[in-house]
Amino acid sequence: MLSVVVDQPNSMAVVERPMPEPAAGEVRVRVRFAGICGSDLHIFHGQNPFVSYPRVIGHEFVGQIESVGEGVSSSRVGETVVVDPVISCGECHACLIGRQNVCSRLQVIGVHRDGGFSEYACAPAKNAYVIPKGLAHASASVIEPFAVAANVTHRTGVFPSDVALIYGAGPVGLNLMQVLKRVYGIRAFITDHFDERLALARACGAAEDETINTLNESLPEALAARGVEGGPTLVYDAVCHPSIIEEAVRIAAPAGRIGILGFSAKPSAIPQQELTKKELTLYASRLNCAMFPTVIDWITRGLVDPGRIISHKFDFRDVAGAFEQTERNPRYSCKVLLDFGVDS
Ligand SMILES: [Zn+2]
Ligand SMILES: [Zn+2]
């Protein structure tokens, strides 16, 4: 089988590898589509502190179960599944209190162990979820980044009276937009530097006046001009630059909550005064904590459409071209998929 292997930082190749055998409790999936995430690019560039090399990357993938390991019912063969990449120990403090996505012995598929940029990939059977009937396979590969958006809204909670601000109309920001508009029905603003991304935000449910190009408008003024008094009550950082949290605590309303998705090692300068004066709460959110069933339920009920953010599909053998598209052309690319060329 062919796999995309990053053998050291900035060195990636499509190579022939032996077929992995599913261990006890695992399934082997014939991969159909896999999505490229910012964290795949970080691994490629040597900027992910958790990864070890060589590594088959990719943690957003969909495919068909074609073999099962010991203890897994053979009735699962043939299921089309999407794989939750979070593998936890079930025994540590985080696991015992239901926060297994930050397990002290966390293993992420495509980071700590081999992932989905491969013709075949193994995963625990309980991590493989049957995709909703009628959902295109390509769209199903976006369930993982949707679960990331679902996780941060689950962390912050969403009240009907909330007014949200999302920084960044990339894949996670756009998925957040769908969740806030279509699941919760609240007012939600989104920022970006590219009008093309903001047009996509409107396709994901943002109203005409809820998109703000912060190259052209100052954010506080733009919010005031749109009738947001006292600042947004919910702020999500899907840009993940250290400066964003600094601005977020300044503009958040009293009793505001801030959802943080970034992984920068650089410190942010956050004044205690702003936090305490307004009793702000910061919620960090990593990966997802058992949110796949929630997202699958939203899709089944027709509330959200994960396929909306797909901009490109590349043959997986041209993974270098797909990475280049994602990195060099952010204005016109959003979620870029690798196609493993199996008939659906
Ligand atoms: Zn990801
Ligand atoms: Zn654990």
Coordinates of N, CA and C in Angstrom, one line a residue, residues 25-178:
G25 N -9.2 -5.3 19.0 CA -10.1 -4.1 19.2 C -10.0 -3.1 18.1
E26 N -9.2 -3.3 17.1 CA -9.1 -2.3 16.0 C -9.8 -2.8 14.7
V27 N -9.9 -1.8 13.8 CA -10.4 -2.1 12.5 C -9.4 -1.5 11.5
R28 N -9.4 -2.1 10.3 CA -8.5 -1.5 9.2 C -9.5 -0.9 8.2
V29 N -9.1 0.3 7.8 CA -10.0 1.1 7.0 C -9.3 1.3 5.6
R30 N -10.0 1.1 4.5 CA -9.5 1.5 3.2 C -9.9 2.9 3.0
V31 N -8.9 3.8 3.1 CA -9.2 5.2 3.1 C -9.8 5.7 1.8
R32 N -10.8 6.6 1.9 CA -11.4 7.1 0.7 C -11.0 8.6 0.5
F33 N -11.2 9.4 1.5 CA -10.8 10.8 1.5 C -10.1 11.2 2.8
A34 N -9.1 12.1 2.8 CA -8.5 12.6 4.0 C -8.3 14.1 3.9
G35 N -8.7 14.8 4.9 CA -8.5 16.3 4.9 C -7.2 16.7 5.4
I36 N -6.7 17.8 4.8 CA -5.4 18.4 5.3 C -5.8 19.5 6.4
C37 N -5.1 19.4 7.5 CA -5.4 20.3 8.6 C -4.1 21.1 8.8
G38 N -4.3 22.3 9.5 CA -3.1 23.1 9.8 C -2.1 22.3 10.6
S39 N -2.5 21.4 11.4 CA -1.6 20.7 12.2 C -0.7 19.7 11.4
D40 N -1.3 19.2 10.3 CA -0.5 18.4 9.4 C 0.7 19.2 8.8
L41 N 0.4 20.5 8.5 CA 1.4 21.4 8.0 C 2.5 21.6 9.0
H42 N 2.0 21.8 10.3 CA 3.0 22.0 11.4 C 3.9 20.8 11.6
I43 N 3.3 19.6 11.4 CA 4.1 18.4 11.6 C 5.2 18.3 10.4
F44 N 4.7 18.6 9.2 CA 5.6 18.6 8.1 C 6.7 19.6 8.3
H45 N 6.4 20.8 8.9 CA 7.5 21.8 9.0 C 8.2 21.6 10.4
G46 N 8.0 20.6 11.1 CA 8.7 20.3 12.3 C 8.3 21.2 13.5
Q47 N 7.0 21.7 13.4 CA 6.5 22.7 14.5 C 5.5 22.0 15.4
N48 N 5.4 20.7 15.4 CA 4.5 20.1 16.4 C 5.3 19.4 17.4
P49 N 5.2 19.8 18.7 CA 6.0 19.2 19.8 C 5.7 17.8 20.1
F50 N 4.6 17.2 19.7 CA 4.2 15.9 20.1 C 4.6 14.8 19.2
V51 N 4.9 15.1 17.9 CA 5.1 14.1 16.9 C 6.5 13.5 17.0
S52 N 6.5 12.2 16.6 CA 7.8 11.6 16.4 C 7.9 11.1 14.9
Y53 N 9.1 11.1 14.3 CA 9.3 10.8 12.9 C 10.0 9.5 12.8
P54 N 9.8 8.7 11.7 CA 8.9 9.0 10.6 C 7.4 8.8 11.0
R55 N 6.5 9.5 10.3 CA 5.1 9.4 10.7 C 4.2 9.5 9.4
V56 N 3.3 8.6 9.3 CA 2.2 8.7 8.4 C 1.2 9.7 9.0
I57 N 1.0 10.9 8.4 CA 0.2 11.9 9.0 C -1.2 11.8 8.6
G58 N -2.1 12.7 9.1 CA -3.5 12.7 8.7 C -4.4 12.2 9.8
H59 N -5.3 13.1 10.2 CA -6.2 12.7 11.3 C -7.7 13.0 10.9
E60 N -8.0 13.4 9.7 CA -9.3 13.6 9.3 C -9.6 12.7 8.1
F61 N -10.1 11.5 8.3 CA -10.3 10.6 7.2 C -11.5 9.7 7.3
V62 N -12.0 9.4 6.1 CA -13.2 8.5 6.0 C -12.8 7.4 5.0
G63 N -13.4 6.2 5.3 CA -13.2 5.1 4.4 C -14.0 3.9 4.8
Q64 N -13.7 2.8 4.2 CA -14.6 1.6 4.5 C -13.8 0.6 5.3
I65 N -14.4 0.0 6.3 CA -13.8 -1.0 7.1 C -13.7 -2.3 6.2
E66 N -12.5 -2.8 6.1 CA -12.3 -4.0 5.2 C -11.7 -5.2 6.0
S67 N -11.3 -4.9 7.3 CA -10.8 -6.0 8.1 C -10.9 -5.6 9.5
V68 N -11.1 -6.6 10.4 CA -11.2 -6.3 11.8 C -10.2 -7.2 12.6
G69 N -9.8 -6.6 13.8 CA -8.9 -7.3 14.7 C -9.7 -8.2 15.7
E70 N -8.9 -8.9 16.5 CA -9.6 -9.8 17.5 C -10.5 -9.0 18.4
G71 N -11.7 -9.6 18.6 CA -12.7 -9.0 19.5 C -13.6 -8.0 18.9
V72 N -13.4 -7.8 17.5 CA -14.3 -6.9 16.8 C -15.2 -7.7 15.9
S73 N -16.5 -7.4 16.0 CA -17.5 -8.2 15.2 C -17.2 -8.0 13.7
S74 N -17.2 -9.2 13.0 CA -17.0 -9.1 11.6 C -18.1 -8.4 10.8
S75 N -19.2 -8.2 11.5 CA -20.4 -7.5 10.9 C -20.0 -6.0 10.6
R76 N -18.9 -5.6 11.2 CA -18.5 -4.2 10.9 C -17.8 -4.0 9.5
V77 N -17.4 -5.2 9.0 CA -16.7 -5.1 7.6 C -17.7 -4.5 6.6
G78 N -17.3 -3.5 5.9 CA -18.2 -2.9 4.9 C -18.8 -1.6 5.3
E79 N -18.7 -1.3 6.6 CA -19.2 0.0 7.1 C -18.4 1.1 6.6
T80 N -19.0 2.2 6.1 CA -18.3 3.4 5.8 C -18.2 4.3 7.0
V81 N -17.0 4.6 7.5 CA -16.8 5.2 8.8 C -15.9 6.4 8.7
V82 N -16.0 7.3 9.7 CA -15.1 8.4 9.9 C -14.5 8.1 11.3
V83 N -13.2 8.5 11.4 CA -12.4 8.1 12.5 C -12.1 9.2 13.5
D84 N -12.5 9.1 14.7 CA -12.1 10.1 15.8 C -10.7 9.8 16.1
P85 N -9.8 10.7 15.9 CA -8.3 10.5 16.1 C -7.9 10.4 17.6
V86 N -8.8 10.6 18.5 CA -8.4 10.7 20.0 C -8.4 9.4 20.6
I87 N -7.2 8.9 21.1 CA -7.1 7.7 21.8 C -6.6 7.9 23.2
S88 N -7.4 7.5 24.2 CA -7.1 7.8 25.6 C -7.0 6.6 26.4
C89 N -6.4 6.7 27.7 CA -6.1 5.6 28.5 C -7.3 5.1 29.3
G90 N -8.3 6.0 29.6 CA -9.4 5.6 30.4 C -9.2 5.5 31.9
E91 N -8.0 5.8 32.3 CA -7.6 5.6 33.7 C -7.1 6.8 34.4
C92 N -6.6 7.8 33.7 CA -6.0 9.0 34.4 C -7.1 9.9 34.9
H93 N -6.7 10.9 35.6 CA -7.7 11.9 36.1 C -8.6 12.5 35.0
A94 N -7.9 13.0 34.0 CA -8.7 13.6 32.9 C -9.7 12.6 32.3
C95 N -9.3 11.4 32.1 CA -10.2 10.4 31.6 C -11.4 10.1 32.5
L96 N -11.0 10.0 33.8 CA -12.0 9.6 34.8 C -13.1 10.7 35.0
I97 N -12.7 12.0 34.7 CA -13.7 13.1 34.8 C -14.3 13.4 33.4
G98 N -14.1 12.5 32.4 CA -14.8 12.7 31.1 C -14.1 13.7 30.2
R99 N -12.8 13.9 30.4 CA -12.1 14.9 29.6 C -10.9 14.1 28.9
Q100 N -11.3 13.0 28.2 CA -10.3 12.1 27.7 C -9.5 12.7 26.5
N101 N -9.9 13.8 26.0 CA -9.2 14.4 24.9 C -7.9 15.1 25.4
V102 N -7.8 15.3 26.7 CA -6.5 15.7 27.3 C -5.9 14.7 28.3
C103 N -6.2 13.4 27.9 CA -5.6 12.3 28.7 C -4.1 12.5 28.9
S104 N -3.6 12.1 30.0 CA -2.2 12.3 30.3 C -1.4 11.3 29.4
R105 N -2.0 10.3 28.9 CA -1.3 9.4 27.9 C -1.9 9.4 26.5
L106 N -2.4 10.6 26.2 CA -3.1 10.8 24.9 C -2.3 10.4 23.7
Q107 N -3.0 9.7 22.8 CA -2.4 9.2 21.5 C -3.3 9.8 20.4
V108 N -2.8 10.6 19.6 CA -3.6 11.1 18.5 C -3.2 10.4 17.2
I109 N -4.2 9.8 16.5 CA -3.9 9.2 15.2 C -3.4 10.2 14.2
G110 N -2.3 9.9 13.6 CA -1.7 10.9 12.6 C -0.6 11.8 13.3
V111 N -0.5 11.7 14.6 CA 0.5 12.5 15.4 C 1.4 11.6 16.2
H112 N 0.8 10.9 17.1 CA 1.6 9.9 18.0 C 1.7 8.6 17.3
R113 N 0.7 8.2 16.5 CA 0.8 7.0 15.8 C 0.3 7.2 14.3
D114 N 0.5 6.2 13.5 CA 0.3 6.5 12.0 C -1.2 6.7 11.7
G115 N -1.3 7.6 10.8 CA -2.7 8.2 10.5 C -3.2 7.8 9.1
G116 N -4.1 8.7 8.6 CA -5.0 8.4 7.5 C -4.5 8.8 6.1
F117 N -3.3 9.4 6.0 CA -2.9 9.8 4.7 C -2.2 8.5 4.1
S118 N -3.0 7.5 3.9 CA -2.5 6.2 3.5 C -3.7 5.4 2.9
E119 N -3.3 4.5 2.0 CA -4.4 3.7 1.4 C -5.2 2.9 2.4
Y120 N -4.4 2.5 3.5 CA -5.1 1.7 4.6 C -4.6 2.3 5.9
A121 N -5.5 2.3 6.9 CA -5.1 2.8 8.2 C -5.9 2.1 9.3
C122 N -5.2 1.8 10.4 CA -5.9 1.1 11.5 C -6.3 2.1 12.6
A123 N -7.4 1.8 13.3 CA -7.9 2.6 14.4 C -8.7 1.7 15.3
P124 N -8.8 2.1 16.6 CA -9.7 1.4 17.5 C -11.1 1.3 16.9
A125 N -11.8 0.2 17.0 CA -13.2 0.1 16.5 C -14.1 1.1 17.1
K126 N -13.9 1.4 18.4 CA -14.8 2.3 19.0 C -14.6 3.8 18.5
N127 N -13.5 4.0 17.8 CA -13.3 5.4 17.3 C -13.8 5.5 15.8
A128 N -14.3 4.4 15.3 CA -14.8 4.4 13.9 C -16.4 4.6 13.9
Y129 N -16.9 5.7 13.4 CA -18.3 6.0 13.5 C -18.9 5.9 12.1
V130 N -20.0 5.2 11.9 CA -20.7 5.1 10.7 C -21.2 6.5 10.2
I131 N -20.9 6.9 9.0 CA -21.3 8.2 8.5 C -22.8 8.3 8.2
P132 N -23.4 9.4 8.3 CA -24.8 9.6 8.1 C -25.2 9.1 6.7
K133 N -26.3 8.4 6.5 CA -26.8 8.0 5.2 C -26.9 9.2 4.3
G134 N -26.5 9.0 3.0 CA -26.7 10.0 2.0 C -25.6 11.1 2.1
L135 N -24.7 11.1 3.1 CA -23.7 12.1 3.1 C -22.5 11.7 2.2
A136 N -22.1 12.6 1.4 CA -20.9 12.3 0.5 C -19.7 11.9 1.3
H137 N -18.9 11.0 0.8 CA -17.7 10.6 1.5 C -16.8 11.8 1.7
A138 N -16.7 12.6 0.7 CA -15.8 13.8 0.9 C -16.2 14.6 2.0
S139 N -17.5 14.9 2.1 CA -18.1 15.7 3.2 C -17.8 15.1 4.6
A140 N -17.9 13.8 4.6 CA -17.8 13.1 5.9 C -16.3 13.2 6.4
S141 N -15.4 13.5 5.6 CA -14.0 13.7 6.1 C -13.9 15.0 6.8
V142 N -14.9 15.8 6.7 CA -14.9 17.1 7.5 C -15.5 17.0 8.9
I143 N -16.0 15.8 9.2 CA -16.6 15.6 10.5 C -15.6 15.9 11.6
E144 N -14.4 15.5 11.5 CA -13.4 15.7 12.6 C -13.2 17.2 12.8
P145 N -12.9 18.1 11.8 CA -12.8 19.5 12.2 C -14.1 20.1 12.6
F146 N -15.2 19.5 12.2 CA -16.5 19.9 12.8 C -16.6 19.6 14.3
A147 N -16.1 18.5 14.6 CA -16.1 18.1 16.1 C -15.2 19.0 16.9
V148 N -14.1 19.6 16.3 CA -13.3 20.6 16.9 C -14.1 21.8 17.2
A149 N -14.9 22.2 16.3 CA -15.8 23.4 16.5 C -16.9 23.1 17.5
A150 N -17.4 21.9 17.5 CA -18.5 21.5 18.4 C -17.9 21.4 19.8
N151 N -16.6 21.0 19.9 CA -16.0 20.9 21.2 C -15.8 22.3 21.9
V152 N -15.4 23.3 21.1 CA -15.2 24.6 21.8 C -16.6 25.2 22.2
T153 N -17.6 25.0 21.4 CA -18.9 25.5 21.8 C -19.5 24.8 23.0
H154 N -19.2 23.5 23.1 CA -19.5 22.7 24.2 C -18.8 23.2 25.5
R155 N -17.5 23.5 25.3 CA -16.7 24.1 26.5 C -17.3 25.4 26.9
T156 N -17.5 26.3 26.0 CA -18.0 27.7 26.4 C -19.5 27.7 26.8
G157 N -20.2 26.8 26.3 CA -21.7 26.9 26.4 C -22.2 28.0 25.5
V158 N -23.4 27.9 25.1 CA -24.0 29.0 24.2 C -25.4 29.3 24.8
F159 N -25.6 30.6 25.1 CA -26.9 31.0 25.6 C -27.6 31.7 24.5
P160 N -29.0 31.7 24.5 CA -29.7 32.4 23.4 C -29.4 33.8 23.3
S161 N -29.0 34.5 24.4 CA -28.8 35.9 24.4 C -27.3 36.2 24.0
D162 N -26.5 35.2 23.8 CA -25.1 35.5 23.4 C -25.0 36.2 22.1
V163 N -24.0 37.0 22.0 CA -23.5 37.6 20.7 C -22.1 37.1 20.6
A164 N -21.8 36.4 19.5 CA -20.5 35.8 19.3 C -19.6 36.5 18.3
L165 N -18.3 36.4 18.6 CA -17.3 36.9 17.6 C -16.4 35.8 17.3
I166 N -16.2 35.4 16.1 CA -15.2 34.4 15.7 C -14.1 35.1 15.0
Y167 N -12.8 34.9 15.5 CA -11.7 35.4 14.8 C -11.2 34.4 13.8
G168 N -11.3 34.7 12.5 CA -10.7 33.8 11.5 C -11.6 32.9 10.8
A169 N -11.8 33.1 9.4 CA -12.7 32.3 8.7 C -12.0 31.2 7.9
G170 N -11.1 30.5 8.6 CA -10.5 29.2 8.1 C -11.5 28.1 8.4
P171 N -11.1 26.9 8.1 CA -12.0 25.7 8.3 C -12.7 25.7 9.6
V172 N -11.9 25.8 10.7 CA -12.6 25.7 12.1 C -13.5 26.9 12.3
G173 N -13.0 28.1 12.0 CA -13.9 29.3 12.2 C -15.2 29.2 11.4
L174 N -15.1 28.7 10.2 CA -16.3 28.5 9.3 C -17.2 27.4 9.9
N175 N -16.6 26.4 10.4 CA -17.5 25.3 11.0 C -18.2 25.9 12.3
L176 N -17.4 26.7 13.0 CA -18.0 27.3 14.2 C -19.2 28.2 13.8
M177 N -19.0 28.9 12.7 CA -20.1 29.8 12.2 C -21.4 28.9 11.9
Q178 N -21.2 27.8 11.3 CA -22.4 26.9 11.0 C -23.0 26.5 12.4

